[in-house]
Amino acid sequence: MRYIRPVWLTHSGEKKDFEVYSCHVSPDGARLVTAAGDGYVRVWSTEAVFRVADPTYNGPKQLASMSYHSGTIHTVRFSGNGRYLASGADDKIVCVYTLDPHPPSHNATFGTDEPPPVETWKIHRRLIGHDNDVQDLGWSYDSSILVSVGLDSKVVVWSGYTFEKLKTMSGHQSLVKGITFDPANKYFATASDDRTVKLWRFTPPGPNSTSHDQVSNFVLEKNITTPFVASPLTTYFRRCSWSPDGNHIAAANAVNGPVSSVAIINRGSWDGDIHLIGHEGPVEVCAFSPRLFSKVRPSDQPLDSKGQTLSNLVTVIACAGQDKALTVWITSNPRPLVITQDLALKSLSDLAWTPDGTNLFITSLDGGIICVSFEPGELGYEVSLEETEKTLEKFGAGRRGAGIIEGTGGLLLEEKSREGELRDAEGRMGALMGDAPASQLSVINGNGTAAPPSTTAINGATPSADVGSNQVNGGPLQKPGDKQTDKADVPEDPNKEKLEKLKSRVTITKDGKKRIAPLLLSSSGGHESSLPRAQLMSASRNGLGGRNDAPQTILDLSKPFDGLPRGGLASLLLGNKRKWAPDEGVEDGQIEKRVGLTGSEGAVPILTNTTDGLVPARIGSGMTGQQATPDFIRPAVLNPSLTVSQVRLAVPRIRRHIVQTYGEASGLPAPAGETDGPNDAHPGSGRQAPSDIMIEARNPSQLPTTGKAADQEPCRVMVSRRGQPVWQDFLPRSTLLVTGNKIFWAAGCEDGSIHAWTPAGRRLVNAMILESQPVILECKNNWLLCVTAVGMCYVWDMRTLISPHPPVSLAPVLDIAIHSLQDHVTIGPAVTSAHLNSEGRIVVSLSNGDGFAYSPSMYVWQRLTELWWAVGSQYWNTTDSSLGDVRSASGSKNASNVSSGVIPFLERGTTSESMVRGKSVLLQRLVKQLLSREGYEGFESSVSLAHLENRIAGAMMLGSKEEFQIYLCMYAKRLGAEGLKGKVEELLRGLLGGVGEENEGESGNETCGQMNAEDRNWDNTTDMLCGWSRKELLKGVILILGKNRDLQRITVPYANVLGVTSEQEVDGDVMVS
């Protein structure tokens, strides 16, 4: 080991050398950069430092000097790719430099004593985001982000591509003085004078990421306080470092009792039980060597069966601080390897290792810059970079480069993708300025009201005429170029005149000149990003102007005429295991022995299955005559089917008077263009208010007039319009539930019978007898749903009088598989809602937050939402307007409206239930613990992808066209960001399907708006997928993935087949969002 201190290696002034605050070495090891109080950033040649004693060396010493700051520069750092150099100073600015490949155009700076520059480092960006001094900087290992910390207690994240400010975190309560990055590219740590080290988890953003896309990124993972409880506040820096194997963080300015130390924080548990003690004063900076070392030579290392080394790898760390001493430690020794005292006259400020890990540069506040060079084998033997990468693989490290364009096809595809994004941004800006074309407006029912556009093009592609075309009174809108277009029919934007005035508003400056005042435009506009946002939000407000998060136009679910009780419909689950009821005065086990003895002699013991358990049957006197049912338990008399069913639902009580008016009982908006009311069944009646049509059921009193229980009065069912009776009928049993629409009326009685009538009151079908009382009765169009007290769900088509599937039980969704193994009766989750959609699919939500839909083609329940997605997925956003405001593609009702808004509706219910019951807190705590464990580094990414895949499968099963393309778009973006080539190739192959193949027997006149059950699986033989043309979906996904160079080997062949990269404009439709 030798010390090198060249005389010329300093920031010299007229009277003294300036304090040197920071240094760093470039990734290629050829340059050393330093920053000092003179306001200069100087770049030195490391070769000149190493060969300072060589008289034959005549190369350059100082390569460049930059003075773009107006104050003292505290930190300088090279990016991991060596392309950029960043500096931060007390002028609150971060400067980013880039090396100009051309030689300098001048010999020396006029009026200074600076030597002629050898390299030209030009200012690339000036980043303004701090309110006080910038104290430290850090680049991620893939150079995707730059993080700056300062004395304003802020942590600011900048994009490493565009240098846009992505996020500002204000988690610290005092000055932030240090930053270090995880070599596995999963975390970064910041150290502050609030005596904490905060750990932040992040996902490397892409080149086109914006601050809006990174709302859910850069989240606080851990707050470490134990080693710093009594740390002094006198240090100028708290520069920490992360070990090259990713296992440890070295945190400066820690204390172990009364002694200053360096805390070693373990990854995963994030505890700081290990301390490096040896400094007499506070430690301000510590730096791990970037290389791993081995005790034996690489040629002598033993190998296992897989060819991997068996020797233990060690790390090297250097520490320095206010005691002007340098210590070097290796993990194999309990004591420091090197202790050098009084290395400078003032505190040591920064440490920087060369990439090979054999040379260490030290800066001090006395203006000195020292190099410590270690001889080969002195620290150990360097391990290859491949071995270092292998140690990081267990933490999920997978650094992806920017990729290389391998042909003109990839370049054209990338241009198309970026052009589409630019046109989309220009379209949003034009809409803000009131420049939206008139063709985007639609007139509904000829009332002159402008409606929002139904679709917005992605990547600059516009929807075709048969998908999402706006209509006027059922007819298509005329194109702007048609001669028959009547300008008077085009509605005027009421805000256009106001916007024109704002754009031409004249103001007078201080000097009396007239100027046009600028109009502020939001960078985000009304665009809703489909990238991850907040994970779990309240379903009431989310900052979108206080708007209601319920779907504004379409929700393809039945409107419940009878609201369920608060908390949902209670359920009981009966287990298969039965216990013996306790009996006073009988010893434990005596009853079992007596019953066992009776059975061994061939007799069959008779037992009574009571609510408390099994008891021997007792002889009692039987009741004679018919017994009247007490009023307080009607209709809770057990049906024989209830005694054998393992599911029991709460039965509604008998009400004297049941009244339902059409459309009032539900808080769900009615579908656009659909009246769904009985008043439409009477021609010439005209439009009526929803309260004009009313169905009522009057149950008899419980005391018959004759005084006999058998002489029960009938129940009267009546439908009236504006108070005038339309028809009435009488039922022999009391009615529990009623429902109806413009196609039929229905009523459920306490004896388990269902009666149905036409709108005019004609009996539609004989009384349908069920096994137990109905507890839920819903209707949607021509479909009728009945859920009975034993959890059986019946669905009928009241037009054709057929059922799409056999009766299905609610037992699977109520977790009967778990509860059936338990003893006796347990309380199951309550049923909070049960609905039908336009296709007769059953949609159920429970009090535990789960949402289900029944698939009649597979005869099985499918879980669409659950609390697991809410706490584990980055895409859980129940108030996203792109999903909440699903709009119809035209003004008239068509097949494309099927199942719109069902999945967002269920996810809102999951959020509400989790907020009310507090279950989300427990799961979030579990997820946080999992994320810190080894092997769970990709947990959040995997859960997010699984959530999107679950959404896509649910939308396809329900036939939700709009939601399917939105979720597919989000899924494609995430796959591109993750670089999952296998899933991308499988997705493109699934979307390709039958594109370009002619299917026999097809008429060829199908349009994208038509829906059928045949196109709801990936392997169908048609050219349609969930109501969309496969070609249109494939084009949209290709344009989304086109900007990811790592995937262009997969996407370019598909783009060439579809003609996306041709010079002509891309024709056809692309997915909308």
Short mmCIF file of C-alpha atoms in Angstrom, two decimals, residues 238-446:
data_model
loop_
_atom_site.label_atom_id
_atom_site.label_comp_id
_atom_site.label_asym_id
_atom_site.label_seq_id
_atom_site.Cartn_x
_atom_site.Cartn_y
_atom_site.Cartn_z
CA ARG A 238 -23.72 11.38 6.33
CA ARG A 239 -22.52 9.56 3.23
CA CYS A 240 -23.54 5.90 3.40
CA SER A 241 -22.66 3.04 1.04
CA TRP A 242 -24.15 -0.27 -0.15
CA SER A 243 -22.03 -3.41 -0.42
CA PRO A 244 -21.44 -4.81 -3.94
CA ASP A 245 -23.14 -8.11 -3.03
CA GLY A 246 -26.26 -6.21 -1.90
CA ASN A 247 -26.27 -7.69 1.61
CA HIS A 248 -25.31 -4.70 3.74
CA ILE A 249 -25.57 -0.93 4.07
CA ALA A 250 -22.78 0.97 5.82
CA ALA A 251 -24.31 4.00 7.55
CA ALA A 252 -22.03 6.80 8.76
CA ASN A 253 -22.37 8.83 11.96
CA ALA A 254 -23.81 6.01 14.05
CA VAL A 255 -23.14 5.47 17.75
CA ASN A 256 -22.62 2.41 19.90
CA GLY A 257 -23.14 3.70 23.40
CA PRO A 258 -20.84 6.73 23.81
CA VAL A 259 -18.54 5.66 20.95
CA SER A 260 -18.82 6.79 17.32
CA SER A 261 -19.16 3.96 14.86
CA VAL A 262 -20.31 2.83 11.44
CA ALA A 263 -23.55 0.81 11.53
CA ILE A 264 -23.77 -2.21 9.23
CA ILE A 265 -27.44 -2.72 8.31
CA ASN A 266 -28.43 -6.20 7.14
CA ARG A 267 -30.63 -6.58 4.10
CA GLY A 268 -34.07 -8.09 4.68
CA SER A 269 -34.32 -7.60 8.42
CA TRP A 270 -32.89 -4.05 8.12
CA ASP A 271 -31.39 -4.17 11.61
CA GLY A 272 -28.09 -2.53 12.59
CA ASP A 273 -26.63 -4.87 15.17
CA ILE A 274 -23.09 -4.80 13.71
CA HIS A 275 -20.85 -1.78 14.37
CA LEU A 276 -17.39 -0.84 13.13
CA ILE A 277 -15.67 0.85 16.07
CA GLY A 278 -12.30 2.54 15.73
CA HIS A 279 -12.81 6.24 15.07
CA GLU A 280 -12.42 8.82 17.78
CA GLY A 281 -14.77 11.27 16.12
CA PRO A 282 -17.97 11.04 14.09
CA VAL A 283 -17.65 9.25 10.75
CA GLU A 284 -18.92 11.34 7.84
CA VAL A 285 -18.32 9.05 4.87
CA CYS A 286 -17.95 5.34 4.22
CA ALA A 287 -17.51 3.59 0.88
CA PHE A 288 -17.57 -0.08 -0.08
CA SER A 289 -15.15 -1.24 -2.72
CA PRO A 290 -17.13 -2.02 -5.92
CA ARG A 291 -15.48 -5.44 -6.22
CA LEU A 292 -15.75 -8.63 -4.21
CA PHE A 293 -12.54 -10.30 -3.05
CA SER A 294 -11.49 -13.85 -2.25
CA LYS A 295 -8.78 -15.07 0.08
CA VAL A 296 -7.33 -17.46 -2.51
CA ARG A 297 -6.35 -16.94 -6.12
CA PRO A 298 -9.08 -17.49 -8.69
CA SER A 299 -7.07 -20.36 -10.22
CA ASP A 300 -6.85 -22.10 -6.85
CA GLN A 301 -10.50 -21.73 -5.85
CA PRO A 302 -12.41 -25.04 -5.40
CA LEU A 303 -15.48 -25.55 -7.56
CA ASP A 304 -18.71 -27.40 -6.85
CA SER A 305 -20.59 -29.73 -9.21
CA LYS A 306 -22.16 -26.71 -10.97
CA GLY A 307 -18.81 -25.02 -11.57
CA GLN A 308 -19.32 -22.32 -8.93
CA THR A 309 -16.68 -21.30 -6.42
CA LEU A 310 -16.92 -22.66 -2.88
CA SER A 311 -14.73 -20.06 -1.14
CA ASN A 312 -16.29 -17.30 0.92
CA LEU A 313 -16.29 -13.89 -0.71
CA VAL A 314 -15.38 -10.79 1.30
CA THR A 315 -16.10 -7.11 0.91
CA VAL A 316 -13.84 -4.14 1.64
CA ILE A 317 -15.05 -0.88 3.20
CA ALA A 318 -13.23 2.39 3.87
CA CYS A 319 -14.38 4.92 6.51
CA ALA A 320 -13.32 8.48 7.28
CA GLY A 321 -14.59 11.45 9.21
CA GLN A 322 -13.90 14.32 11.57
CA ASP A 323 -11.00 12.59 13.37
CA LYS A 324 -8.94 12.96 10.14
CA ALA A 325 -8.31 9.20 10.17
CA LEU A 326 -8.87 6.55 7.50
CA THR A 327 -9.78 2.95 8.31
CA VAL A 328 -10.11 0.07 5.87
CA TRP A 329 -12.00 -3.06 6.91
CA ILE A 330 -12.60 -6.47 5.34
CA THR A 331 -15.41 -8.75 6.42
CA SER A 332 -13.08 -11.66 7.21
CA ASN A 333 -11.27 -9.74 9.97
CA PRO A 334 -12.83 -8.39 13.17
CA ARG A 335 -10.24 -5.61 13.29
CA PRO A 336 -9.49 -2.98 10.64
CA LEU A 337 -6.90 -3.83 8.03
CA VAL A 338 -5.59 -0.26 7.79
CA ILE A 339 -5.67 2.63 10.27
CA THR A 340 -4.13 5.90 9.13
CA GLN A 341 -4.35 8.85 11.50
CA ASP A 342 -3.82 12.56 10.78
CA LEU A 343 -4.10 11.96 7.06
CA ALA A 344 -5.13 15.62 6.63
CA LEU A 345 -5.28 18.81 8.64
CA LYS A 346 -9.08 18.95 8.57
CA SER A 347 -11.99 16.53 8.28
CA LEU A 348 -12.08 14.01 5.46
CA SER A 349 -15.11 14.71 3.25
CA ASP A 350 -15.41 11.98 0.61
CA LEU A 351 -14.08 8.62 -0.57
CA ALA A 352 -14.09 7.13 -4.07
CA TRP A 353 -12.86 3.71 -5.23
CA THR A 354 -11.66 2.96 -8.74
CA PRO A 355 -13.76 0.34 -10.59
CA ASP A 356 -11.12 -2.36 -10.06
CA GLY A 357 -11.26 -1.82 -6.29
CA THR A 358 -7.49 -1.40 -5.82
CA ASN A 359 -7.22 2.40 -5.54
CA LEU A 360 -8.99 4.77 -3.16
CA PHE A 361 -9.23 8.55 -3.55
CA ILE A 362 -9.73 10.72 -0.46
CA THR A 363 -10.67 14.39 -0.24
CA SER A 364 -10.42 16.66 2.77
CA LEU A 365 -11.50 20.14 3.82
CA ASP A 366 -7.87 21.31 3.89
CA GLY A 367 -7.87 21.13 0.08
CA GLY A 368 -5.95 17.88 -0.17
CA ILE A 369 -6.71 15.03 -2.58
CA ILE A 370 -4.93 11.78 -1.72
CA CYS A 371 -4.80 8.43 -3.50
CA VAL A 372 -4.24 5.18 -1.60
CA SER A 373 -3.03 2.39 -3.89
CA PHE A 374 -3.13 -1.22 -2.72
CA GLU A 375 -0.78 -3.87 -4.03
CA PRO A 376 -2.22 -7.03 -5.68
CA GLY A 377 -3.35 -9.50 -3.04
CA GLU A 378 -3.16 -6.97 -0.22
CA LEU A 379 -6.94 -6.76 0.09
CA GLY A 380 -7.47 -10.19 -1.41
CA TYR A 381 -7.94 -11.42 -4.92
CA GLU A 382 -10.54 -9.77 -7.11
CA VAL A 383 -13.53 -11.84 -8.10
CA SER A 384 -14.82 -11.58 -11.65
CA LEU A 385 -17.77 -9.36 -12.39
CA GLU A 386 -19.77 -12.44 -13.39
CA GLU A 387 -19.46 -13.78 -9.85
CA THR A 388 -20.66 -10.45 -8.49
CA GLU A 389 -23.68 -10.55 -10.78
CA LYS A 390 -24.48 -14.07 -9.58
CA THR A 391 -24.59 -12.87 -5.97
CA LEU A 392 -27.10 -10.18 -6.97
CA GLU A 393 -29.38 -12.55 -8.88
CA LYS A 394 -30.93 -13.81 -5.63
CA PHE A 395 -32.23 -10.27 -5.06
CA GLY A 396 -33.87 -10.12 -8.48
CA ALA A 397 -31.19 -8.00 -10.12
CA GLY A 398 -31.65 -7.91 -13.86
CA ARG A 399 -30.25 -4.82 -15.44
CA ARG A 400 -31.63 -4.20 -18.88
CA GLY A 401 -29.82 -1.86 -21.19
CA ALA A 402 -31.34 0.59 -23.61
CA GLY A 403 -31.16 -2.00 -26.35
CA ILE A 404 -29.71 -1.74 -29.82
CA ILE A 405 -31.68 -1.10 -32.99
CA GLU A 406 -31.00 -4.13 -35.16
CA GLY A 407 -32.63 -2.91 -38.35
CA THR A 408 -34.65 -0.23 -40.07
CA GLY A 409 -37.87 -2.01 -39.15
CA GLY A 410 -37.24 -1.51 -35.46
CA LEU A 411 -36.39 2.16 -36.02
CA LEU A 412 -39.58 2.75 -38.02
CA LEU A 413 -41.67 0.96 -35.41
CA GLU A 414 -40.14 3.08 -32.65
CA GLU A 415 -40.88 6.25 -34.64
CA LYS A 416 -44.49 5.19 -35.16
CA SER A 417 -44.90 4.55 -31.45
CA ARG A 418 -43.41 7.91 -30.46
CA GLU A 419 -45.40 9.77 -33.13
CA GLY A 420 -48.57 8.27 -31.75
CA GLU A 421 -47.72 9.40 -28.22
CA LEU A 422 -46.92 12.90 -29.50
CA ARG A 423 -50.19 13.15 -31.44
CA ASP A 424 -52.06 11.94 -28.39
CA ALA A 425 -50.46 14.66 -26.27
CA GLU A 426 -51.20 17.30 -28.94
CA GLY A 427 -54.80 16.14 -29.06
CA ARG A 428 -55.16 16.57 -25.32
CA MET A 429 -53.56 20.02 -25.52
CA GLY A 430 -55.90 21.01 -28.34
CA ALA A 431 -58.88 19.87 -26.34
CA LEU A 432 -57.77 22.07 -23.46
CA MET A 433 -57.51 25.03 -25.82
CA GLY A 434 -61.00 24.40 -27.17
CA ASP A 435 -59.72 23.31 -30.58
CA ALA A 436 -61.41 19.89 -30.59
CA PRO A 437 -62.95 19.13 -33.99
CA ALA A 438 -66.69 19.11 -34.28
CA SER A 439 -66.67 15.50 -35.42
CA GLN A 440 -65.84 14.45 -31.85
CA LEU A 441 -69.16 15.81 -30.59
CA SER A 442 -72.33 13.79 -30.65
CA VAL A 443 -75.98 14.76 -30.31
CA ILE A 444 -78.19 12.49 -28.25
CA ASN A 445 -81.89 12.29 -29.11
CA GLY A 446 -81.62 15.50 -31.10
#
